[in-house]
mmCIF file of C-alpha atoms in Angstrom:
data_model
loop_
_atom_site.group_PDB
_atom_site.id
_atom_site.type_symbol
_atom_site.label_atom_id
_atom_site.label_comp_id
_atom_site.label_asym_id
_atom_site.label_seq_id
_atom_site.Cartn_x
_atom_site.Cartn_y
_atom_site.Cartn_z
ATOM 1 C CA MET S 1 100.405 -44.003 9.659
ATOM 2 C CA ALA S 2 97.342 -43.065 11.673
ATOM 3 C CA GLU S 3 99.494 -42.198 14.691
ATOM 4 C CA ARG S 4 101.781 -39.972 12.579
ATOM 5 C CA ALA S 5 98.767 -38.246 11.034
ATOM 6 C CA GLU S 6 97.281 -37.563 14.444
ATOM 7 C CA THR S 7 100.597 -36.179 15.695
ATOM 8 C CA GLY S 8 100.825 -33.922 12.655
ATOM 9 C CA ALA S 9 97.307 -32.608 13.224
ATOM 10 C CA VAL S 10 98.114 -31.715 16.828
ATOM 11 C CA ALA S 11 101.304 -29.985 15.747
ATOM 12 C CA ALA S 12 99.427 -28.012 13.098
ATOM 13 C CA GLU S 13 96.795 -26.956 15.640
ATOM 14 C CA THR S 14 99.373 -25.744 18.176
ATOM 15 C CA SER S 15 101.203 -23.791 15.475
ATOM 16 C CA VAL S 16 98.068 -22.022 14.257
ATOM 17 C CA VAL S 17 96.198 -21.211 17.453
ATOM 18 C CA PRO S 18 98.884 -18.959 19.015
ATOM 19 C CA GLY S 19 99.008 -16.903 15.849
ATOM 20 C CA VAL S 20 95.238 -16.514 15.867
ATOM 21 C CA GLY S 21 95.350 -15.493 19.529
ATOM 22 C CA GLN S 22 98.018 -12.886 18.877
ATOM 23 C CA ARG S 23 96.030 -11.413 16.015
ATOM 24 C CA ARG S 24 92.932 -11.256 18.174
ATOM 25 C CA ARG S 25 94.837 -9.564 20.977
ATOM 26 C CA GLY S 26 96.228 -7.108 18.437
ATOM 27 C CA TRP S 27 92.734 -6.176 17.327
ATOM 28 C CA VAL S 28 91.631 -5.770 20.948
ATOM 29 C CA ILE S 29 94.504 -3.341 21.583
ATOM 30 C CA ALA S 30 93.625 -1.515 18.371
ATOM 31 C CA GLY S 31 89.997 -1.238 19.474
ATOM 32 C CA VAL S 32 91.016 0.188 22.853
ATOM 33 C CA ALA S 33 93.310 2.661 21.079
ATOM 34 C CA VAL S 34 90.470 3.896 18.871
ATOM 35 C CA LEU S 35 88.164 4.202 21.899
ATOM 36 C CA LEU S 36 90.822 6.158 23.808
ATOM 37 C CA SER S 37 91.238 8.474 20.813
ATOM 38 C CA GLY S 38 87.528 9.181 20.853
ATOM 39 C CA VAL S 39 87.542 10.015 24.543
ATOM 40 C CA LEU S 40 90.580 12.295 24.199
ATOM 41 C CA GLY S 41 89.323 14.075 21.121
ATOM 42 C CA PHE S 42 85.591 14.186 21.788
ATOM 43 C CA HIS S 43 85.331 14.236 25.583
ATOM 44 C CA ARG S 44 82.719 16.987 25.358
ATOM 45 C CA LEU S 45 80.351 14.425 23.841
ATOM 46 C CA VAL S 46 80.621 12.119 26.845
ATOM 47 C CA PRO S 47 77.355 12.599 28.775
ATOM 48 C CA ASN S 48 77.616 14.108 32.228
ATOM 49 C CA TRP S 49 74.956 11.826 33.635
ATOM 50 C CA PRO S 50 74.975 9.782 35.749
ATOM 51 C CA GLY S 51 77.514 10.923 38.310
ATOM 52 C CA ARG S 52 78.966 13.721 36.174
ATOM 53 C CA VAL S 53 81.047 11.129 34.381
ATOM 54 C CA GLY S 54 82.035 13.630 31.688
ATOM 55 C CA SER S 55 83.578 16.026 34.197
ATOM 56 C CA LEU S 56 85.272 13.119 35.955
ATOM 57 C CA ILE S 57 86.963 11.983 32.744
ATOM 58 C CA GLU S 58 87.982 15.545 31.887
ATOM 59 C CA SER S 59 89.579 15.980 35.314
ATOM 60 C CA PHE S 60 92.215 13.393 34.428
ATOM 61 C CA LEU S 61 92.319 13.799 30.653
ATOM 62 C CA PRO S 62 96.089 14.507 30.345
ATOM 63 C CA TRP S 63 96.782 11.153 31.979
ATOM 64 C CA GLY S 64 95.387 9.536 28.868
ATOM 65 C CA GLY S 65 98.971 9.789 27.644
ATOM 66 C CA VAL S 66 99.989 7.214 30.249
ATOM 67 C CA LEU S 67 97.337 4.828 28.927
ATOM 68 C CA VAL S 68 98.702 5.346 25.416
ATOM 69 C CA ALA S 69 102.207 4.468 26.656
ATOM 70 C CA VAL S 70 100.932 1.302 28.353
ATOM 71 C CA LEU S 71 99.138 0.201 25.184
ATOM 72 C CA LEU S 72 102.296 0.886 23.192
ATOM 73 C CA VAL S 73 104.355 -1.380 25.446
ATOM 74 C CA VAL S 74 101.748 -4.153 25.190
ATOM 75 C CA ALA S 75 101.634 -3.798 21.405
ATOM 76 C CA LEU S 76 105.422 -4.061 21.178
ATOM 77 C CA VAL S 77 105.464 -7.133 23.403
ATOM 78 C CA ARG S 78 102.734 -8.739 21.279
ATOM 79 C CA ARG S 79 104.519 -7.627 18.096
ATOM 80 C CA SER S 80 101.174 -6.544 16.678
ATOM 81 C CA ALA S 81 101.472 -4.350 13.596
ATOM 82 C CA VAL S 82 97.721 -3.673 13.657
ATOM 83 C CA ALA S 83 97.879 -2.376 17.234
ATOM 84 C CA LEU S 84 100.951 -0.240 16.541
ATOM 85 C CA VAL S 85 99.300 1.412 13.549
ATOM 86 C CA ALA S 86 96.086 2.005 15.516
ATOM 87 C CA LEU S 87 98.063 3.633 18.336
ATOM 88 C CA LEU S 88 99.142 6.401 15.986
ATOM 89 C CA LEU S 89 95.623 7.793 16.367
ATOM 90 C CA PRO S 90 95.589 8.398 20.166
ATOM 91 C CA VAL S 91 99.210 9.561 20.047
ATOM 92 C CA GLY S 92 98.276 12.179 17.473
ATOM 93 C CA VAL S 93 95.183 13.291 19.398
ATOM 94 C CA TRP S 94 97.101 13.574 22.684
ATOM 95 C CA VAL S 95 99.949 15.543 21.090
ATOM 96 C CA ASP S 96 97.480 17.862 19.377
ATOM 97 C CA THR S 97 95.589 18.441 22.641
ATOM 98 C CA PHE S 98 98.364 18.552 25.218
ATOM 99 C CA GLY S 99 101.665 18.575 23.327
ATOM 100 C CA GLY S 100 101.843 22.363 23.382
ATOM 101 C CA LEU S 101 101.928 22.318 27.177
ATOM 102 C CA LEU S 102 105.367 20.707 26.983
ATOM 103 C CA LEU S 103 106.864 23.656 25.098
ATOM 104 C CA PRO S 104 108.762 26.443 26.866
ATOM 105 C CA GLY S 105 106.989 29.750 27.234
ATOM 106 C CA GLU S 106 107.742 32.662 24.956
ATOM 107 C CA GLU S 107 109.376 35.849 26.145
ATOM 108 C CA GLY S 108 106.953 38.705 26.774
ATOM 109 C CA ASP S 109 107.154 42.312 25.642
ATOM 110 C CA GLY S 110 107.670 43.713 29.136
ATOM 111 C CA ARG S 111 104.033 44.676 29.834
ATOM 112 C CA GLU S 112 103.719 41.820 32.259
ATOM 113 C CA LEU S 113 102.633 41.107 35.789
ATOM 114 C CA VAL S 114 104.028 38.100 37.623
ATOM 115 C CA VAL S 115 101.202 36.509 39.595
ATOM 116 C CA VAL S 116 101.101 33.697 42.149
ATOM 117 C CA GLN S 117 98.111 31.616 43.169
ATOM 118 C CA HIS S 118 98.237 29.479 46.318
ATOM 119 C CA ASN S 119 95.783 27.687 48.566
ATOM 120 C CA VAL S 120 97.820 27.906 51.762
ATOM 121 C CA SER S 121 95.634 25.337 53.634
ATOM 122 C CA ASP S 122 93.827 26.090 56.868
ATOM 123 C CA GLU S 123 96.042 23.433 58.508
ATOM 124 C CA ASN S 124 99.335 25.017 57.444
ATOM 125 C CA ARG S 125 101.743 24.847 60.376
ATOM 126 C CA ASP S 126 104.399 27.048 58.777
ATOM 127 C CA PRO S 127 102.749 30.190 57.377
ATOM 128 C CA ALA S 128 105.985 32.177 57.769
ATOM 129 C CA GLY S 129 107.878 29.632 55.670
ATOM 130 C CA THR S 130 105.097 29.704 53.099
ATOM 131 C CA VAL S 131 105.433 33.482 52.864
ATOM 132 C CA ARG S 132 109.184 33.221 52.261
ATOM 133 C CA ALA S 133 108.578 30.856 49.345
ATOM 134 C CA LEU S 134 105.983 33.180 47.822
ATOM 135 C CA ILE S 135 108.115 36.320 48.196
ATOM 136 C CA GLY S 136 110.974 34.509 46.485
ATOM 137 C CA SER S 137 108.903 34.269 43.311
ATOM 138 C CA GLY S 138 109.143 38.038 42.803
ATOM 139 C CA ALA S 139 105.429 38.207 42.051
ATOM 140 C CA ASP S 140 103.527 41.467 41.595
ATOM 141 C CA LEU S 141 100.304 39.869 42.829
ATOM 142 C CA VAL S 142 99.819 37.065 45.349
ATOM 143 C CA ALA S 143 96.424 35.415 45.797
ATOM 144 C CA LEU S 144 95.804 33.214 48.836
ATOM 145 C CA GLU S 145 92.939 31.008 49.937
ATOM 146 C CA GLU S 146 91.990 29.234 53.188
ATOM 147 C CA LEU S 147 93.053 32.209 55.291
ATOM 148 C CA VAL S 148 91.914 31.509 58.842
ATOM 149 C CA ASP S 149 92.721 32.836 62.283
ATOM 150 C CA PRO S 150 95.303 33.058 63.691
ATOM 151 C CA GLN S 151 97.415 32.338 60.567
ATOM 152 C CA VAL S 152 95.928 35.224 58.581
ATOM 153 C CA ALA S 153 97.654 37.696 60.899
ATOM 154 C CA VAL S 154 100.988 36.025 60.130
ATOM 155 C CA TYR S 155 100.436 36.379 56.400
ATOM 156 C CA GLU S 156 99.461 40.031 56.725
ATOM 157 C CA LYS S 157 102.499 40.862 58.845
ATOM 158 C CA SER S 158 105.013 38.810 56.861
ATOM 159 C CA LEU S 159 103.892 40.064 53.440
ATOM 160 C CA ALA S 160 103.510 43.731 54.404
ATOM 161 C CA ALA S 161 107.046 44.875 53.548
ATOM 162 C CA ASP S 162 107.013 43.447 50.000
ATOM 163 C CA TYR S 163 103.298 43.894 49.353
ATOM 164 C CA PRO S 164 102.084 47.126 50.943
ATOM 165 C CA HIS S 165 98.600 46.840 49.422
ATOM 166 C CA HIS S 166 96.251 44.018 50.287
ATOM 167 C CA VAL S 167 92.651 43.027 50.827
ATOM 168 C CA VAL S 168 91.183 40.062 52.718
ATOM 169 C CA ARG S 169 87.519 39.121 52.584
ATOM 170 C CA GLY S 170 86.316 35.960 54.233
ATOM 171 C CA THR S 171 88.957 33.295 53.679
ATOM 172 C CA VAL S 172 90.545 34.720 50.497
ATOM 173 C CA GLY S 173 92.950 37.591 49.999
ATOM 174 C CA LEU S 174 95.034 39.498 47.463
ATOM 175 C CA TRP S 175 98.447 41.096 48.068
ATOM 176 C CA SER S 176 99.860 43.578 45.586
ATOM 177 C CA LYS S 177 102.979 45.652 44.979
ATOM 178 C CA HIS S 178 100.725 48.171 43.236
ATOM 179 C CA PRO S 179 97.891 50.266 44.701
ATOM 180 C CA LEU S 180 94.431 48.736 44.999
ATOM 181 C CA SER S 181 90.968 50.253 44.923
ATOM 182 C CA GLY S 182 87.347 49.140 44.669
ATOM 183 C CA GLU S 183 87.821 46.217 47.045
ATOM 184 C CA GLN S 184 84.617 44.231 47.426
ATOM 185 C CA VAL S 185 83.231 40.804 48.201
ATOM 186 C CA VAL S 186 82.211 38.688 45.220
ATOM 187 C CA ASP S 187 79.212 36.563 46.128
ATOM 188 C CA ILE S 188 79.857 33.086 44.747
ATOM 189 C CA LYS S 189 77.980 31.195 47.481
ATOM 190 C CA PRO S 190 75.745 28.404 46.146
ATOM 191 C CA PRO S 191 72.185 28.480 47.553
ATOM 192 C CA SER S 192 72.658 25.250 49.511
ATOM 193 C CA ILE S 193 75.552 26.617 51.584
ATOM 194 C CA GLU S 194 74.824 28.404 54.841
ATOM 195 C CA GLU S 195 75.353 32.141 55.366
ATOM 196 C CA GLY S 196 78.803 33.240 56.455
ATOM 197 C CA TRP S 197 80.555 31.372 53.634
ATOM 198 C CA SER S 198 82.701 33.962 51.804
ATOM 199 C CA ARG S 199 85.283 32.916 49.241
ATOM 200 C CA GLY S 200 85.416 35.642 46.622
ATOM 201 C CA VAL S 201 87.025 39.082 46.457
ATOM 202 C CA ARG S 202 87.626 41.638 43.733
ATOM 203 C CA ALA S 203 89.925 44.672 43.576
ATOM 204 C CA VAL S 204 91.276 46.963 40.870
ATOM 205 C CA VAL S 205 95.072 46.839 40.578
ATOM 206 C CA HIS S 206 96.587 50.112 39.388
ATOM 207 C CA SER S 207 99.564 48.578 37.592
ATOM 208 C CA PRO S 208 102.202 50.461 35.563
ATOM 209 C CA TYR S 209 100.523 49.086 32.433
ATOM 210 C CA GLY S 210 96.976 50.080 33.243
ATOM 211 C CA ASP S 211 94.141 49.071 35.538
ATOM 212 C CA VAL S 212 93.363 45.401 36.021
ATOM 213 C CA ALA S 213 90.383 43.914 37.837
ATOM 214 C CA ALA S 214 91.811 41.086 39.943
ATOM 215 C CA TYR S 215 89.506 38.368 41.245
ATOM 216 C CA VAL S 216 90.462 35.823 43.891
ATOM 217 C CA ALA S 217 88.125 32.866 44.363
ATOM 218 C CA HIS S 218 87.936 29.531 46.109
ATOM 219 C CA LEU S 219 85.190 27.384 44.635
ATOM 220 C CA PRO S 220 83.549 24.589 46.663
ATOM 221 C CA SER S 221 85.313 21.259 46.874
ATOM 222 C CA VAL S 222 84.366 18.261 44.761
ATOM 223 C CA ARG S 223 84.301 14.654 45.885
ATOM 224 C CA VAL S 224 84.668 11.374 44.013
ATOM 225 C CA GLY S 225 82.536 8.560 45.388
ATOM 226 C CA VAL S 226 80.424 5.580 44.448
ATOM 227 C CA GLY S 227 77.924 7.899 42.772
ATOM 228 C CA GLY S 228 80.606 9.579 40.661
ATOM 229 C CA LEU S 229 81.798 13.174 40.861
ATOM 230 C CA ALA S 230 79.925 15.389 43.319
ATOM 231 C CA SER S 231 80.507 18.847 41.819
ATOM 232 C CA GLN S 232 77.103 20.563 41.800
ATOM 233 C CA ARG S 233 78.083 23.245 44.303
ATOM 234 C CA ARG S 234 81.363 23.880 42.495
ATOM 235 C CA ASP S 235 79.518 24.252 39.204
ATOM 236 C CA GLU S 236 76.962 26.649 40.709
ATOM 237 C CA SER S 237 79.733 28.758 42.217
ATOM 238 C CA ALA S 238 81.572 28.841 38.877
ATOM 239 C CA SER S 239 78.413 30.153 37.207
ATOM 240 C CA LEU S 240 78.058 32.946 39.779
ATOM 241 C CA LEU S 241 81.708 33.896 39.355
ATOM 242 C CA GLY S 242 81.348 33.815 35.583
ATOM 243 C CA ARG S 243 78.431 36.269 35.729
ATOM 244 C CA ALA S 244 80.423 38.643 37.927
ATOM 245 C CA ILE S 245 83.316 38.646 35.470
ATOM 246 C CA THR S 246 80.968 39.103 32.513
ATOM 247 C CA ASP S 247 79.571 42.214 34.212
ATOM 248 C CA GLU S 248 83.040 43.552 35.088
ATOM 249 C CA SER S 249 83.471 47.091 33.733
ATOM 250 C CA VAL S 250 87.291 47.050 33.724
ATOM 251 C CA GLU S 251 88.391 45.468 30.467
ATOM 252 C CA ALA S 252 91.507 43.669 31.714
ATOM 253 C CA VAL S 253 90.756 40.898 34.208
ATOM 254 C CA ILE S 254 92.944 38.409 36.046
ATOM 255 C CA LEU S 255 91.330 35.524 37.911
ATOM 256 C CA LEU S 256 93.383 33.669 40.489
ATOM 257 C CA GLY S 257 91.958 30.886 42.567
ATOM 258 C CA ASP S 258 91.567 27.368 43.754
ATOM 259 C CA LEU S 259 88.771 26.458 41.369
ATOM 260 C CA ASN S 260 88.678 22.786 42.343
ATOM 261 C CA GLY S 261 88.682 21.843 38.685
ATOM 262 C CA VAL S 262 90.944 21.588 35.661
ATOM 263 C CA VAL S 263 90.493 23.829 32.629
ATOM 264 C CA GLU S 264 89.156 20.903 30.577
ATOM 265 C CA ASP S 265 86.347 20.282 33.088
ATOM 266 C CA ARG S 266 83.020 21.403 31.589
ATOM 267 C CA GLY S 267 81.937 22.545 35.059
ATOM 268 C CA LEU S 268 84.279 25.529 34.641
ATOM 269 C CA ARG S 269 82.880 26.518 31.235
ATOM 270 C CA PRO S 270 81.306 29.719 32.639
ATOM 271 C CA LEU S 271 84.908 30.826 33.211
ATOM 272 C CA THR S 272 86.945 29.140 30.477
ATOM 273 C CA SER S 273 84.477 30.302 27.820
ATOM 274 C CA GLN S 274 85.376 33.928 28.458
ATOM 275 C CA LEU S 275 88.865 33.816 29.953
ATOM 276 C CA SER S 276 92.170 32.645 28.504
ATOM 277 C CA PHE S 277 94.565 30.394 30.370
ATOM 278 C CA ALA S 278 98.127 29.130 30.026
ATOM 279 C CA GLU S 279 98.895 27.259 26.827
ATOM 280 C CA THR S 280 102.254 25.956 28.078
ATOM 281 C CA GLY S 281 103.037 24.140 31.289
ATOM 282 C CA PHE S 282 101.124 21.406 33.118
ATOM 283 C CA ALA S 283 101.780 22.739 36.660
ATOM 284 C CA PHE S 284 99.908 19.989 38.474
ATOM 285 C CA SER S 285 99.246 21.514 41.895
ATOM 286 C CA PHE S 286 97.230 19.000 43.914
ATOM 287 C CA PRO S 287 97.832 17.066 46.045
ATOM 288 C CA ALA S 288 101.261 18.445 46.916
ATOM 289 C CA ALA S 289 102.635 15.028 47.892
ATOM 290 C CA PHE S 290 101.892 13.600 44.432
ATOM 291 C CA PRO S 291 100.284 16.184 42.128
ATOM 292 C CA VAL S 292 97.880 14.707 39.587
ATOM 293 C CA ALA S 293 95.910 17.782 38.471
ATOM 294 C CA ARG S 294 96.097 21.566 38.344
ATOM 295 C CA ILE S 295 93.066 22.826 40.197
ATOM 296 C CA ASP S 296 94.786 26.115 41.089
ATOM 297 C CA GLN S 297 94.210 28.386 38.123
ATOM 298 C CA ILE S 298 95.380 31.657 36.607
ATOM 299 C CA MET S 299 93.082 33.021 33.891
ATOM 300 C CA ALA S 300 92.734 36.369 32.181
ATOM 301 C CA ARG S 301 90.711 38.607 29.876
ATOM 302 C CA SER S 302 92.332 41.138 27.542
ATOM 303 C CA ALA S 303 95.632 39.628 28.647
ATOM 304 C CA THR S 304 97.714 36.547 27.903
ATOM 305 C CA VAL S 305 98.718 34.029 30.532
ATOM 306 C CA GLY S 306 102.244 32.819 29.791
ATOM 307 C CA HIS S 307 103.973 29.612 30.806
ATOM 308 C CA ILE S 308 102.570 28.347 34.110
ATOM 309 C CA ARG S 309 104.687 26.424 36.604
ATOM 310 C CA THR S 310 104.651 25.308 40.204
ATOM 311 C CA LEU S 311 106.805 26.546 43.051
ATOM 312 C CA PRO S 312 108.375 24.222 45.650
ATOM 313 C CA ALA S 313 106.094 22.721 48.266
ATOM 314 C CA THR S 314 105.116 24.770 51.303
ATOM 315 C CA GLY S 315 103.219 23.722 54.407
ATOM 316 C CA SER S 316 100.076 23.329 52.301
ATOM 317 C CA ASP S 317 98.527 20.337 50.561
ATOM 318 C CA HIS S 318 98.581 22.453 47.369
ATOM 319 C CA LEU S 319 101.596 23.643 45.402
ATOM 320 C CA PRO S 320 101.776 27.349 44.513
ATOM 321 C CA VAL S 321 101.476 28.153 40.801
ATOM 322 C CA VAL S 322 103.079 31.143 39.121
ATOM 323 C CA ALA S 323 102.739 32.710 35.663
ATOM 324 C CA ARG S 324 103.459 35.909 33.783
ATOM 325 C CA VAL S 325 100.383 37.710 32.534
ATOM 326 C CA ALA S 326 100.992 40.031 29.569
ATOM 327 C CA LEU S 327 98.505 42.875 29.270
ATOM 328 C CA GLU S 328 97.206 43.825 25.845
#
């Protein structure tokens, strides 16, 4: 009798403990789901110190959807009803935040300019091939960064027939099918960078739909290291560019550039607070081999940026991005 009782107790213990473990794991998944929802929905509340952790999270925010999918698979394997219900929260937040980017763009009313933004890379070994890809887009405006000798001469010569108007200042340039005027350097150099650094240009495009002030900019690079995200120079440059656009006298503005940041990144708030950007299309542009973020941006004022997409890879480590910009 004692032996049978002991055997029964062991059997009861082994039948209960796994169930308890599963329930606990279900609650852990649910807790992670709630935490992920908070990060997705309230990322602005994440402090940016130390290491600009807030900006770092925002740089990869859309990939939160992958984490949601992983949690969903785990919850299904564990057969946890609690976890599955909790996962409805991050799914809803992600869809509300990024779901619209999956929708196709709407047709415009014809008052549009097709614009292309591309960091061509100062190590590009095929500038002529890059030009062919850009011309094939049929763009009205083409903005290029990392223009260095001797490649810049190739771009100027190869684009001349399709884009008779252009301006190059420092390492950035703008090519246009429409006349340009008021070409000038835009000083976006952070104080800690030595003289001779020039990555901003502005020109007025005399389009068939009215004048547009076009800005081309290449903000300083950011680095991810042990100390977090090193973006101080990028943030300072964004502030300088934001002030220039605020002071712009032409109402319609188009900004094209390698901004080394995604639109969710608070470091670009001096720009995103006053300019609109594409509401459809992810268009991850960097790195070209396996794009994980769109740091090449097209933004506008008194205009609407339509669906944004990438073009096929060129000889650069960035993918070109293209969008239609409808003037108001």
